[in-house]
Each structure stands twice: as C-alpha cells, then as structure tokens.
CSV table of C-alpha atoms in Angstrom, one decimal:
chain,number,residue,atom,x,y,z
E,292,UNK,CA,0.0,0.0,0.0
E,293,UNK,CA,1.2,3.5,-0.8
E,294,UNK,CA,1.3,6.0,2.0
E,295,UNK,CA,3.2,7.9,4.6
E,296,UNK,CA,4.3,6.4,7.8
E,297,UNK,CA,5.5,8.1,11.0
E,298,UNK,CA,7.1,6.4,13.9
E,299,UNK,CA,6.7,6.1,16.8
E,300,UNK,CA,3.1,7.0,17.5
E,301,UNK,CA,3.9,8.1,21.0
E,302,UNK,CA,7.3,9.3,22.2
E,303,UNK,CA,8.5,10.4,25.7
E,304,UNK,CA,11.6,12.4,26.2
E,305,UNK,CA,13.4,13.7,29.2
E,306,UNK,CA,14.4,17.4,29.3
E,307,UNK,CA,17.8,18.1,27.7
E,308,UNK,CA,17.6,15.1,25.3
E,309,UNK,CA,17.5,15.2,21.5
E,310,UNK,CA,14.9,13.0,19.9
E,311,UNK,CA,14.4,12.0,16.2
E,312,UNK,CA,11.0,11.5,14.6
E,313,UNK,CA,10.8,9.3,11.6
E,314,UNK,CA,8.8,10.0,8.4
E,315,UNK,CA,8.8,7.7,5.4
E,316,UNK,CA,6.8,7.8,2.2
E,317,UNK,CA,6.5,5.4,-0.8
E,318,UNK,CA,4.4,7.7,-2.9
E,319,UNK,CA,7.4,8.8,-5.0
E,320,UNK,CA,6.6,12.4,-3.9
E,321,UNK,CA,9.4,15.0,-4.3
E,322,UNK,CA,8.3,17.4,-1.6
E,323,UNK,CA,8.0,16.6,2.2
E,324,UNK,CA,7.0,18.8,5.1
E,325,UNK,CA,7.0,18.8,8.9
E,326,UNK,CA,4.3,20.5,10.9
E,327,UNK,CA,3.7,21.1,14.6
E,328,UNK,CA,0.1,21.1,16.1
E,329,UNK,CA,-0.7,22.4,19.5
E,330,UNK,CA,-4.2,21.9,21.1
E,331,UNK,CA,-6.8,24.2,19.6
E,332,UNK,CA,-4.4,25.5,17.0
E,333,UNK,CA,-3.8,25.0,13.3
E,334,UNK,CA,-0.7,23.5,11.8
E,335,UNK,CA,2.6,25.4,11.8
E,336,UNK,CA,5.3,24.6,9.4
E,337,UNK,CA,8.7,23.6,10.8
E,338,UNK,CA,10.8,22.6,7.8
E,339,UNK,CA,10.1,21.5,4.2
E,340,UNK,CA,12.1,19.9,1.4
E,341,UNK,CA,11.3,20.1,-2.3
E,342,UNK,CA,14.0,17.9,-3.4
E,343,UNK,CA,16.6,15.4,-2.1
E,344,UNK,CA,19.6,17.1,-0.3
E,345,UNK,CA,17.8,20.4,0.0
E,346,UNK,CA,15.5,21.8,2.7
E,347,UNK,CA,14.2,25.2,3.9
E,348,UNK,CA,13.1,26.6,7.3
E,349,UNK,CA,9.5,27.1,7.9
E,350,UNK,CA,7.8,29.5,10.3
E,351,UNK,CA,9.0,27.8,13.5
E,352,UNK,CA,12.3,26.1,12.7
E,353,UNK,CA,14.2,27.1,15.9
E,354,UNK,CA,15.2,24.1,18.0
E,355,UNK,CA,14.6,21.6,15.2
E,356,UNK,CA,16.8,20.1,12.5
E,357,UNK,CA,16.1,17.9,9.5
E,358,UNK,CA,17.9,15.9,6.7
E,359,UNK,CA,16.8,14.7,3.3
E,360,UNK,CA,19.3,12.2,2.1
E,361,UNK,CA,16.8,10.0,0.4
E,362,UNK,CA,13.6,10.8,-1.5
E,363,UNK,CA,11.5,8.5,0.7
E,364,UNK,CA,12.7,9.8,4.1
E,365,UNK,CA,12.6,13.1,6.0
E,366,UNK,CA,13.5,12.7,9.7
E,367,UNK,CA,13.0,15.5,12.2
E,368,UNK,CA,15.2,16.0,15.2
E,369,UNK,CA,13.8,17.9,18.1
E,370,UNK,CA,16.8,19.3,19.9
E,371,UNK,CA,17.3,20.3,23.5
E,372,UNK,CA,17.2,23.9,22.3
E,373,UNK,CA,13.5,23.6,21.6
E,374,UNK,CA,11.9,25.3,24.6
E,375,UNK,CA,8.5,23.7,24.5
E,376,UNK,CA,8.7,20.5,22.5
E,377,UNK,CA,5.5,18.8,23.8
E,378,UNK,CA,3.2,18.7,20.8
E,379,UNK,CA,1.7,16.6,18.0
E,380,UNK,CA,4.0,16.4,15.0
E,381,UNK,CA,2.7,15.7,11.5
E,382,UNK,CA,4.7,14.8,8.4
E,383,UNK,CA,3.2,15.4,4.9
E,384,UNK,CA,4.3,14.8,1.3
E,385,UNK,CA,3.3,16.2,-2.1
E,386,UNK,CA,4.0,15.6,-5.8
E,387,UNK,CA,2.3,18.6,-7.3
E,388,UNK,CA,3.2,21.2,-4.7
E,389,UNK,CA,-0.5,21.8,-4.0
E,390,UNK,CA,-2.2,18.8,-2.4
E,391,UNK,CA,-0.4,17.6,0.7
E,392,UNK,CA,-1.0,14.1,2.2
E,393,UNK,CA,-0.4,13.6,5.9
E,394,UNK,CA,1.0,10.7,8.0
E,395,UNK,CA,-0.7,9.6,11.2
E,396,UNK,CA,1.4,11.8,13.4
E,397,UNK,CA,3.7,11.4,16.4
E,398,UNK,CA,2.8,12.7,19.9
E,399,UNK,CA,5.9,13.9,21.7
E,400,UNK,CA,5.8,14.4,25.5
E,401,UNK,CA,8.6,15.9,27.4
E,402,UNK,CA,8.8,14.7,31.0
X,289,UNK,CA,3.4,33.2,9.8
X,290,UNK,CA,0.3,34.2,7.9
X,291,UNK,CA,-2.9,32.3,8.9
X,292,UNK,CA,-6.3,32.1,7.4
X,293,UNK,CA,-9.4,33.3,9.3
X,294,UNK,CA,-11.6,30.2,9.7
X,295,UNK,CA,-15.1,30.3,11.2
X,296,UNK,CA,-16.8,29.2,13.2
X,297,UNK,CA,-14.3,27.9,15.7
X,298,UNK,CA,-16.7,25.2,16.9
X,299,UNK,CA,-20.2,23.9,16.1
X,300,UNK,CA,-22.5,21.6,18.1
X,301,UNK,CA,-25.3,20.3,15.9
X,302,UNK,CA,-28.1,17.7,15.8
X,303,UNK,CA,-27.7,14.7,13.5
X,304,UNK,CA,-29.3,15.4,10.2
X,305,UNK,CA,-28.6,19.1,10.2
X,306,UNK,CA,-26.6,20.8,7.5
X,307,UNK,CA,-23.3,22.5,8.4
X,308,UNK,CA,-21.5,25.5,6.8
X,309,UNK,CA,-18.0,26.8,7.5
X,310,UNK,CA,-15.7,29.2,5.7
X,311,UNK,CA,-12.2,30.6,5.4
X,312,UNK,CA,-11.1,34.1,4.4
X,313,UNK,CA,-7.7,35.4,3.5
X,314,UNK,CA,-6.3,38.9,3.0
X,315,UNK,CA,-4.4,37.8,-0.1
X,316,UNK,CA,-5.3,36.0,-3.3
X,317,UNK,CA,-4.9,32.2,-3.4
X,318,UNK,CA,-4.7,29.9,-6.3
X,319,UNK,CA,-5.5,26.7,-4.4
X,320,UNK,CA,-7.9,25.9,-1.6
X,321,UNK,CA,-7.9,22.6,0.2
X,322,UNK,CA,-10.3,21.2,2.9
X,323,UNK,CA,-9.1,18.6,5.4
X,324,UNK,CA,-10.7,16.6,8.2
X,325,UNK,CA,-8.8,15.4,11.2
X,326,UNK,CA,-10.0,12.8,13.6
X,327,UNK,CA,-8.7,12.9,17.2
X,328,UNK,CA,-5.1,11.7,17.4
X,329,UNK,CA,-4.8,11.2,13.6
X,330,UNK,CA,-3.3,13.1,10.7
X,331,UNK,CA,-5.6,15.3,8.5
X,332,UNK,CA,-7.2,13.6,5.5
X,333,UNK,CA,-7.8,15.6,2.3
X,334,UNK,CA,-11.5,16.0,1.5
X,335,UNK,CA,-11.7,18.4,-1.4
X,336,UNK,CA,-9.2,20.4,-3.6
X,337,UNK,CA,-10.2,23.5,-5.5
X,338,UNK,CA,-8.1,25.2,-8.2
X,339,UNK,CA,-10.3,27.8,-10.0
X,340,UNK,CA,-12.2,30.8,-8.8
X,341,UNK,CA,-15.9,30.0,-8.7
X,342,UNK,CA,-15.3,26.2,-8.8
X,343,UNK,CA,-17.9,24.2,-6.9
X,344,UNK,CA,-16.9,20.6,-6.1
X,345,UNK,CA,-18.7,17.8,-4.3
X,346,UNK,CA,-17.5,14.7,-2.5
X,347,UNK,CA,-20.5,12.7,-1.2
X,348,UNK,CA,-22.4,14.9,1.3
X,349,UNK,CA,-19.6,17.5,1.2
X,350,UNK,CA,-19.6,20.5,-1.1
X,351,UNK,CA,-16.8,23.2,-1.3
X,352,UNK,CA,-16.5,26.3,-3.3
X,353,UNK,CA,-13.6,28.5,-4.4
X,354,UNK,CA,-14.7,32.1,-3.9
X,355,UNK,CA,-15.0,34.4,-6.9
X,356,UNK,CA,-12.7,37.0,-5.2
X,357,UNK,CA,-10.1,34.1,-4.7
X,358,UNK,CA,-9.8,35.2,-1.1
X,359,UNK,CA,-12.3,32.8,0.4
X,360,UNK,CA,-13.7,29.3,0.4
X,361,UNK,CA,-16.7,27.5,1.8
X,362,UNK,CA,-17.4,24.0,2.9
X,363,UNK,CA,-20.9,22.6,3.4
X,364,UNK,CA,-21.9,19.2,4.9
X,365,UNK,CA,-25.4,18.1,4.3
X,366,UNK,CA,-27.4,15.8,6.5
X,367,UNK,CA,-24.7,15.4,9.1
X,368,UNK,CA,-24.1,12.0,10.8
X,369,UNK,CA,-22.1,11.1,14.0
X,370,UNK,CA,-19.0,10.1,12.0
X,371,UNK,CA,-18.7,13.7,10.7
X,372,UNK,CA,-17.3,14.6,14.2
X,373,UNK,CA,-13.8,16.0,14.0
X,374,UNK,CA,-11.8,19.1,13.2
X,375,UNK,CA,-12.1,20.6,9.7
X,376,UNK,CA,-9.2,22.6,8.4
X,377,UNK,CA,-9.0,24.9,5.3
X,378,UNK,CA,-5.6,25.4,3.7
X,379,UNK,CA,-4.6,27.6,0.9
X,380,UNK,CA,-1.7,28.4,-1.4
X,381,UNK,CA,-0.9,32.0,-2.2
X,382,UNK,CA,-0.6,32.8,-5.9
X,383,UNK,CA,2.8,34.2,-5.1
X,384,UNK,CA,4.2,30.9,-3.7
X,385,UNK,CA,6.4,28.6,-5.8
X,386,UNK,CA,7.4,26.5,-2.8
X,387,UNK,CA,4.3,24.4,-2.2
X,388,UNK,CA,3.8,25.9,1.2
X,389,UNK,CA,0.3,25.9,2.5
X,390,UNK,CA,-1.3,28.3,4.9
X,391,UNK,CA,-3.7,26.6,7.4
X,392,UNK,CA,-6.8,27.9,9.1
X,393,UNK,CA,-7.2,27.3,12.9
X,394,UNK,CA,-9.9,24.7,12.3
X,395,UNK,CA,-13.6,24.2,13.0
X,396,UNK,CA,-14.4,21.6,15.6
X,397,UNK,CA,-17.7,19.8,14.7
X,398,UNK,CA,-19.7,17.8,17.2
X,399,UNK,CA,-22.8,16.0,16.2
X,400,UNK,CA,-25.5,14.9,18.7
X,401,UNK,CA,-27.2,11.7,17.7
C-alpha cells in the first residue's frame, strides 16, 4: 500500500535530550513537510524539502533540524534547544506542490 | 506566519442538520484545500479547489472556491455522527512557488445523535 508512515506513534523524552521522529513515504513524492500542532491551534510549518539534499526553514524552525538524504525519508530531530517541544508532529508529502498528504502523526511528550 | 481566518471555531449540531464553515484570506490564493482530522490522527484531504468559482462535491460535502479568490466555503449536508472531527481549510498563495500551505485554525464539529 502507498502512503506515509510516522514512527513512533507516542514518544516520551526527558528534558535536555535530543529525539528523532521518523517519516517515510512510498508515494514517490518530491516534496516533504513537517508541521507542529498544539491543542486548539492550526498547523505550523517547521521545515520543508522540495528535493533530495535540500530543505528550507518554515515558520518555527528554531530548536529543530532535518535531513533529506533519500527521497523517501525526511527525519525531524527535536533538539534540547526547543523550549516547549511537547506537541503533535505531522509529516506530509506532495507531488504537485499543492495537495499535501499527511501521515498519522507522532505525539511527543517531554517529561 | 500568515494564517487564514476560519469560522466558526466550533459547532455543536443535531444529527441530520446541514453545516457550513468558511475561510477568508487577506491575499489571493490559487489553491484551496479542505481537510478533516479525527482525534489523534493526521488530516485527511477531502476536497481540492483550483479555479475561482469552482464548486466541487465529495458525497455529502460540497466546497466552493470564492470568486474573489480570497475565500472558500465547505458545506456538509445531513450530518451523521462520524462527521465529528476538526475541519481545516488550507490555501496556497498565488505568489508561492514552494508548495507551502497556509492553514486555518480549524472548525471543531460535534454531532449529537
């Protein structure tokens, strides 16, 4: 089945630790995106990549880092510099640059 | 970053009622998308609109791309309990060549059986 997978579904982290969230797609999409969602709010763009080995900062990139070494994969690292990392993280991909298709999300909780 | 103005923020309706929600922007968009998000899941694309005035249906859902290109509407007819969730509008500015979408803050829909 084609789609976008994110793992893990739930993630717990101690303060001061870096953590990496996985996003994989087998849709052959060129573009991939990471969003953060907080309760009662819309989606805010963290980073995006339109092509392999290239990515750009979104609206809230501070405290996050990404890599795009393969077309299928776009992992997001939440660093210890991110002041309030507890949130729901969503990955999306797109072929046309218009319609974006989302993964199931990862809920990160900092203890 | 820029956000769309989506209204209403929440709705609590009786099963069988029709629902309307809308999004407005201060700038012109060339794409409008409507998504539904169930609790704890990723948003699912419902309808995509690409031309001003376009009216598109998907089952009981109908969406329109406003003539001014600054707004969009979503209607749900004869609501059922499984329509419960958060509905998001998203748009792409005509100035954008990056594929970036701007999202509304969502409309939370609750349906009373």
